[in-house]
CSV table of C-alpha atoms in Angstrom, one decimal:
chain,number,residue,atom,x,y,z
A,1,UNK,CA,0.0,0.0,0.0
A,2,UNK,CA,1.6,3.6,-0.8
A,3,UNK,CA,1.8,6.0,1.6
A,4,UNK,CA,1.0,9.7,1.9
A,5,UNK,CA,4.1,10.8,0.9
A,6,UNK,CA,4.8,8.8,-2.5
A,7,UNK,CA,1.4,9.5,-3.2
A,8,UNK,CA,2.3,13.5,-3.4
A,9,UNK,CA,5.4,12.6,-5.3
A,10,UNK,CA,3.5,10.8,-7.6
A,11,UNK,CA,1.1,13.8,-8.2
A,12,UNK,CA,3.9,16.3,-8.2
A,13,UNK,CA,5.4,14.4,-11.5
A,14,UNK,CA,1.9,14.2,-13.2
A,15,UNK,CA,0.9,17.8,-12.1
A,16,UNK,CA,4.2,18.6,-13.6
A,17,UNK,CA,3.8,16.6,-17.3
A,18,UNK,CA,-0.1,18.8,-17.4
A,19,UNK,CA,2.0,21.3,-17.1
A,20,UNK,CA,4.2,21.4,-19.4
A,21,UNK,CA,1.7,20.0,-22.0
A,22,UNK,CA,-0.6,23.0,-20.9
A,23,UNK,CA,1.9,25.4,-21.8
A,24,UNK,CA,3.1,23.6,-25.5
A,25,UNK,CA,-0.7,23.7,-26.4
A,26,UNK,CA,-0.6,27.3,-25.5
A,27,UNK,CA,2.6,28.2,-26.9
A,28,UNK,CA,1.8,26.5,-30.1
A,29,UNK,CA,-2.0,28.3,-30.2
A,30,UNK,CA,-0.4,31.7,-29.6
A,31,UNK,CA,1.8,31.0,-32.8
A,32,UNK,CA,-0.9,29.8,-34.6
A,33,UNK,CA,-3.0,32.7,-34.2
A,34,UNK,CA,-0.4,34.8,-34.8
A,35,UNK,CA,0.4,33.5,-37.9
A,36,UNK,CA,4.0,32.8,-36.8
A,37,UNK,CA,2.9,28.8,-38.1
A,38,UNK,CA,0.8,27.5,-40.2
A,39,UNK,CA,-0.7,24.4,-39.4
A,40,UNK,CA,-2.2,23.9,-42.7
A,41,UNK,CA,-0.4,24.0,-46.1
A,42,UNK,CA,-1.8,26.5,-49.0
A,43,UNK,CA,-4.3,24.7,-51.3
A,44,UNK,CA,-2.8,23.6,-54.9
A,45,UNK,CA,-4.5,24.8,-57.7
A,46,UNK,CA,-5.2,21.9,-59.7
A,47,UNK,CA,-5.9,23.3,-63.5
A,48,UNK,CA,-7.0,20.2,-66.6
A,49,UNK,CA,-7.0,20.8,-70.0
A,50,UNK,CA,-9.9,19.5,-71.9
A,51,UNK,CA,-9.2,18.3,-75.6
């Protein structure tokens, strides 16, 4: 059975991982919305020829 204080360890290292995937979702919003990236590529213009 784990005790109380592995138990806080054990939260400090997930609290820790939300964390820092909290603030790389943010970071990489931010960009996005700043148009620093671009998530999406610019659509091809597709042209046929009709014989």
């Amino acid at each position: 059975m784990a005790d109380r204080s592995s138990l806080g360890f054990v939260g400090f290292i997930f609290g820790g991982v939300t964390a820092a995937v909290m603030l790389m979702a943010v970071t990489v919003v931010f960009g996005h919305v700043e148009g620093h990236w671009v998530l999406d590529s610019a659509p091809t213009a597709i042209t046929t020829t009709i014989r």
